[in-house]
Short mmCIF file of C-alpha atoms and ligand atoms in Angstrom, two decimals:
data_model
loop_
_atom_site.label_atom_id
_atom_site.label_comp_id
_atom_site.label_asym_id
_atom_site.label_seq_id
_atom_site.Cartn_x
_atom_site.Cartn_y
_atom_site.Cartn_z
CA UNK Y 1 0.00 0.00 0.00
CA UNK Y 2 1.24 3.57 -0.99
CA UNK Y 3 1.42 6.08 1.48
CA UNK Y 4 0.64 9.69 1.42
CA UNK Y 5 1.26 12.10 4.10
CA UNK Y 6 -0.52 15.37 4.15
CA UNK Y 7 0.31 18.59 5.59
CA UNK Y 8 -2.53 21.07 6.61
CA UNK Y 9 -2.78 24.32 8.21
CA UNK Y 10 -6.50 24.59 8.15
CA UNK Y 11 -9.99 23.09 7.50
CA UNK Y 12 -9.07 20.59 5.51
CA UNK Y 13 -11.86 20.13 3.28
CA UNK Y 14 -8.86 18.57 0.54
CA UNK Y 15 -7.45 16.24 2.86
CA UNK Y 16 -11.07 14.94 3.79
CA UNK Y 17 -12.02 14.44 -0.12
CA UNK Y 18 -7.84 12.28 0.08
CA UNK Y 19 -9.10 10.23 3.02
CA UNK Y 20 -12.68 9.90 1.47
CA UNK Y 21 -11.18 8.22 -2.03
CA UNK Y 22 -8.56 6.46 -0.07
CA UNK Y 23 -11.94 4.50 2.05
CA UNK Y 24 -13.27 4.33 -1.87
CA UNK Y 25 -9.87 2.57 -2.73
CA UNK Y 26 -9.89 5.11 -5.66
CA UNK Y 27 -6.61 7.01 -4.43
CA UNK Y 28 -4.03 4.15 -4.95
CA UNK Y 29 -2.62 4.37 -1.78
CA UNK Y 30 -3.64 5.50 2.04
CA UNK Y 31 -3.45 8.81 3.88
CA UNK Y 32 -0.63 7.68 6.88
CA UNK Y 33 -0.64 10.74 8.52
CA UNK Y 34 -1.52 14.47 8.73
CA UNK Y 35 0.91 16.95 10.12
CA UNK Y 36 -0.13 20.91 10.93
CA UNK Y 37 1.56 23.76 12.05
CA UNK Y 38 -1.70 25.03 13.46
CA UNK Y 39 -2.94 23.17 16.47
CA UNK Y 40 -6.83 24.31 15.56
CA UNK Y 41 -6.61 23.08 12.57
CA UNK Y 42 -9.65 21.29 11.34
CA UNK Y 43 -7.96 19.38 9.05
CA UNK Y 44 -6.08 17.46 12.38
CA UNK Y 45 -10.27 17.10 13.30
CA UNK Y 46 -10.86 15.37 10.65
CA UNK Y 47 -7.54 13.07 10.44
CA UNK Y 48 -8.46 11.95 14.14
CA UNK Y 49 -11.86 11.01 13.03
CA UNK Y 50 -11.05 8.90 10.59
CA UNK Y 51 -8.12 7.25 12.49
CA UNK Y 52 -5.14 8.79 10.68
CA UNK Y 53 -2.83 9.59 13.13
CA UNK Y 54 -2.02 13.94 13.61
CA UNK Y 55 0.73 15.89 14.49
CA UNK Y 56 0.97 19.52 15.60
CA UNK Y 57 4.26 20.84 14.87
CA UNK Y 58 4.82 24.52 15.67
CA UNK Y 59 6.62 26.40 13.52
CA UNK Y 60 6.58 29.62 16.01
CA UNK Y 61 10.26 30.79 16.84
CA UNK Y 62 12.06 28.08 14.98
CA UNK Y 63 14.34 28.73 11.52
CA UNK Y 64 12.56 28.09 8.60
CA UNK Y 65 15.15 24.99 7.85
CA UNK Y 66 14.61 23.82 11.40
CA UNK Y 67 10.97 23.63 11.79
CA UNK Y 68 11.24 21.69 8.21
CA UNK Y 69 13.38 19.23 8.90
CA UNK Y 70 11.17 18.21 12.16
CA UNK Y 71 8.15 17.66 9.22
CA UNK Y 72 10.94 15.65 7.01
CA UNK Y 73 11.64 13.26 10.17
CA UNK Y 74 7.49 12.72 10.64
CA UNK Y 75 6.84 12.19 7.03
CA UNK Y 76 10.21 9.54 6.87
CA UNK Y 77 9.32 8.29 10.19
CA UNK Y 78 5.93 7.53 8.52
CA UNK Y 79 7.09 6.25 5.02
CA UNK Y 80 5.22 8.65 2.98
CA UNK Y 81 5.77 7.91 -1.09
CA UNK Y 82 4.10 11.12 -1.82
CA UNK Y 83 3.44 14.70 0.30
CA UNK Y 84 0.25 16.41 -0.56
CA UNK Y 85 0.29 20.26 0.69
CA UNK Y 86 -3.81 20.80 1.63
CA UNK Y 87 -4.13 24.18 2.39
CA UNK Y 88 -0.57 24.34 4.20
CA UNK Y 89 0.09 27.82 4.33
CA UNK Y 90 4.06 28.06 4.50
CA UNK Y 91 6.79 28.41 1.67
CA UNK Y 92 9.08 24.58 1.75
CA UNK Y 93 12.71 25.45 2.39
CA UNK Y 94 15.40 23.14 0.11
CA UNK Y 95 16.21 21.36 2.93
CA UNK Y 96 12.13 20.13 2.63
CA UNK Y 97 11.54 20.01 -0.92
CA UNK Y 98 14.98 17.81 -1.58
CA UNK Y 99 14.28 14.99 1.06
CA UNK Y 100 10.87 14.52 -1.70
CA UNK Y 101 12.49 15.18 -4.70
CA UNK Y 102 9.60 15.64 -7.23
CA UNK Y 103 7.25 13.73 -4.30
CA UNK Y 104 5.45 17.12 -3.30
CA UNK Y 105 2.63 18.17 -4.36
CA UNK Y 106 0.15 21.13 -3.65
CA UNK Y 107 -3.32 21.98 -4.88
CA UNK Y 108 -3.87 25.82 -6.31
CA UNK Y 109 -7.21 27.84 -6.39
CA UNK Y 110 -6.83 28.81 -9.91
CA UNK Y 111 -5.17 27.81 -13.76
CA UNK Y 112 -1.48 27.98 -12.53
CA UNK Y 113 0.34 30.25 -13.90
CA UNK Y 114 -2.68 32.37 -13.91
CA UNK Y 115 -2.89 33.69 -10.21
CA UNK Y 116 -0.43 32.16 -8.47
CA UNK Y 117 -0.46 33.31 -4.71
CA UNK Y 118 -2.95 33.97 -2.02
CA UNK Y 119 -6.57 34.33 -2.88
CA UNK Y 120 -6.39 33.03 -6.75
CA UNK Y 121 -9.87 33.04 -6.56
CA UNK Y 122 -10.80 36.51 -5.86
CA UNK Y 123 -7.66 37.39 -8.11
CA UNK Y 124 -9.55 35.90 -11.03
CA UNK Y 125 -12.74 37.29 -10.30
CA UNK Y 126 -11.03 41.14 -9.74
CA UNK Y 127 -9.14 40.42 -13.42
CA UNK Y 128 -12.35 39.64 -15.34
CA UNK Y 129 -11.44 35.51 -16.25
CA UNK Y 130 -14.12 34.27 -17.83
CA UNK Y 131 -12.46 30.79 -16.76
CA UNK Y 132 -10.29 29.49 -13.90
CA UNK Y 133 -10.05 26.51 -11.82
CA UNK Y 134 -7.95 23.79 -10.18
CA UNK Y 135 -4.28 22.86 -10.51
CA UNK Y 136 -2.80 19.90 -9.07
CA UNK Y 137 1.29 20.86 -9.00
CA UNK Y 138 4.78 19.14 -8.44
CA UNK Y 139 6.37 21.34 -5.84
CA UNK Y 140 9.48 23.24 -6.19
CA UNK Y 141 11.31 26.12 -4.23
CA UNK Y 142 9.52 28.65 -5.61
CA UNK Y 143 5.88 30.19 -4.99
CA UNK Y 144 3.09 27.60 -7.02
CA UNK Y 145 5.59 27.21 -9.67
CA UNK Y 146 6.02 24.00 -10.52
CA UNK Y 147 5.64 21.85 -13.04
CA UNK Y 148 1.47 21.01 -13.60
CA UNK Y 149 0.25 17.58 -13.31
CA UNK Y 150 -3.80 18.29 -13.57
CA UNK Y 151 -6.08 20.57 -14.12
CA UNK Y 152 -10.22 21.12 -13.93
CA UNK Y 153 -11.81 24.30 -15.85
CA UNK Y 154 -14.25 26.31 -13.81
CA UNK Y 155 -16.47 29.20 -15.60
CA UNK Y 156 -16.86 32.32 -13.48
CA UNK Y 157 -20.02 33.08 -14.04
CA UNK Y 158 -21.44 37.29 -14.37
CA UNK Y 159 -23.59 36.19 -11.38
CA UNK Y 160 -20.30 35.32 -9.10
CA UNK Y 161 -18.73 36.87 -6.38
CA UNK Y 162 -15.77 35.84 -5.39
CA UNK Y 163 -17.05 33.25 -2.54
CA UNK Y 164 -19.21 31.92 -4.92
CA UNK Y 165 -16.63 31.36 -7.64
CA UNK Y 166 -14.30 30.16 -5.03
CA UNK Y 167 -16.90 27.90 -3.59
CA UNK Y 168 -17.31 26.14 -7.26
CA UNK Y 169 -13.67 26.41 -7.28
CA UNK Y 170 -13.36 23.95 -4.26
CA UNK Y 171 -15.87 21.04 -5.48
CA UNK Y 172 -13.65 20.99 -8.77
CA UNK Y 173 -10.34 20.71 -6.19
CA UNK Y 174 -12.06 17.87 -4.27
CA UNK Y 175 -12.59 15.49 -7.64
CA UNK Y 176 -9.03 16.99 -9.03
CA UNK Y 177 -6.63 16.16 -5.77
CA UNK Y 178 -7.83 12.47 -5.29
CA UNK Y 179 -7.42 12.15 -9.45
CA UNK Y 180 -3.80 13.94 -9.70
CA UNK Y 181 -2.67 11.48 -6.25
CA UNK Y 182 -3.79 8.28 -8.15
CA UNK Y 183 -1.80 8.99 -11.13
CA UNK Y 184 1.34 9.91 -9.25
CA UNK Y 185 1.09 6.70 -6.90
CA UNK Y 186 0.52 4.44 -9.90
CA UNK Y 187 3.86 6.03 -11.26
CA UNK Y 188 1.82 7.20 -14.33
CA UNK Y 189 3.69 10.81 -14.60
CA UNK Y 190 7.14 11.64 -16.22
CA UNK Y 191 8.45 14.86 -15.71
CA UNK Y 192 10.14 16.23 -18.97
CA UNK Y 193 11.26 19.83 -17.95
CA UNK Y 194 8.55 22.01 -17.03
CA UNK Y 195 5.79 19.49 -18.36
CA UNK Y 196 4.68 16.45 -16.87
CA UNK Y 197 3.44 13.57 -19.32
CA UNK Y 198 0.40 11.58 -18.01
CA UNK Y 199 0.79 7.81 -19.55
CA UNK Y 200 -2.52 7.86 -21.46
CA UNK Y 201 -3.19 11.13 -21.80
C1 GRF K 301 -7.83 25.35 -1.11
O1 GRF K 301 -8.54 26.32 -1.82
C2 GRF K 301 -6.53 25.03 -1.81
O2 GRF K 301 -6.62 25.13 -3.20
C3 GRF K 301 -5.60 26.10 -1.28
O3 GRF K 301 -5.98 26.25 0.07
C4 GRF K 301 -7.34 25.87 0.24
C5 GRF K 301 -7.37 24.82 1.29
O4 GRF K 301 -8.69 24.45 1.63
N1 GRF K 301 -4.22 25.72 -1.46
P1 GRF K 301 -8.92 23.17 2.54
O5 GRF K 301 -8.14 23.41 3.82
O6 GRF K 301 -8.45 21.97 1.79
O7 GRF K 301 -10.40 23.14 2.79
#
């Protein structure tokens, strides 16, 4: 069984669609922990309740490289194939994203590299798209740049506001994540440069 780890710093709602297609047995592989920096965190709520085990790390007063390399040892300690950022709201350090090389992934609000940053959502709405969506993403060292592994379309709609939009947004991100996961765990992606080719695609 392939084992994902997933690191949250709020409610969670992406990790709980993971854990949902994992109980399926449509995600390839099992959610084998859930680490946050954020001790409320619903998203460590949710991991209890469905017997994943949580961790609270605090990231408070601690180097950048330090407070990383205590998430490393959980994930290792925890033989994660694959890291899934849900909503975890802090920039990796090398030390992080080289212990995973190309093993990290993150889900975006938006049609990377449209709107990369925080609130992609409201971004799109403010700039007029007619269209965003949902990228799945490898993670690198920079800020949602790396290279994209799937996306889902979303219209934005003259009636939207930006909650609305970003509420559409989110059921597209909860069918996307548990998709993107499956083909990474099958080993069904090859990363050539920035593109990554999905075997039968
Ligand atoms: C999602 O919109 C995700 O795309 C972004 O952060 C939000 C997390 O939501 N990276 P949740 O915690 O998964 O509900």
């Amino acid at each position: 069984m392939k084992k994902v780890g997933v690191l949250v710093s709020g409610r969670g709602s992406n990790l709980q669609a993971l854990i949902d297609a994992a109980r399926r047995g449509e995600l390839g592989g099992e959610v084998a922990v859930v680490v946050s920096n954020v001790e409320s965190a619903l998203g460590l709520e949710r991991a209890r309740k469905a017997g994943v085990p949580a961790v609270f790390r605090d990231h408070r007063g601690k180097k950048r490289e330090a407070f990383d390399a205590e998430i490393v040892e959980i994930l290792q300690a925890h033989h994660v194939d694959l890291v899934c950022l849900a909503g975890f709201m802090r920039l990796l350090s090398p030390v992080f994203v080289r212990a995973f090389p190309g093993r990290i992934v993150n889900i975006h609000p938006a049609l990377l590299p449209a709107f990369p940053g925080l609130e992609a959502q409201r971004q799109a709405w403010e700039n007029g798209a007619k269209v965003s969506g949902a990228t799945v993403h490898l993670v690198d060292e920079g800020l949602d740049s790396g290279p994209i592994v799937a996306q889902e379309a979303v219209p934005v709609l003259s009636t939207d506001t930006p909650d609305t939009l970003a509420a559409r947004i989110l059921e597209a991100e909860h069918r996307l994540y548990p998709r993107a996961v499956r083909l990474l765990l099958e080993g069904r992606c090859r990363v050539e440069g920035r593109r990554v080719i999905v075997e039968g695609e």
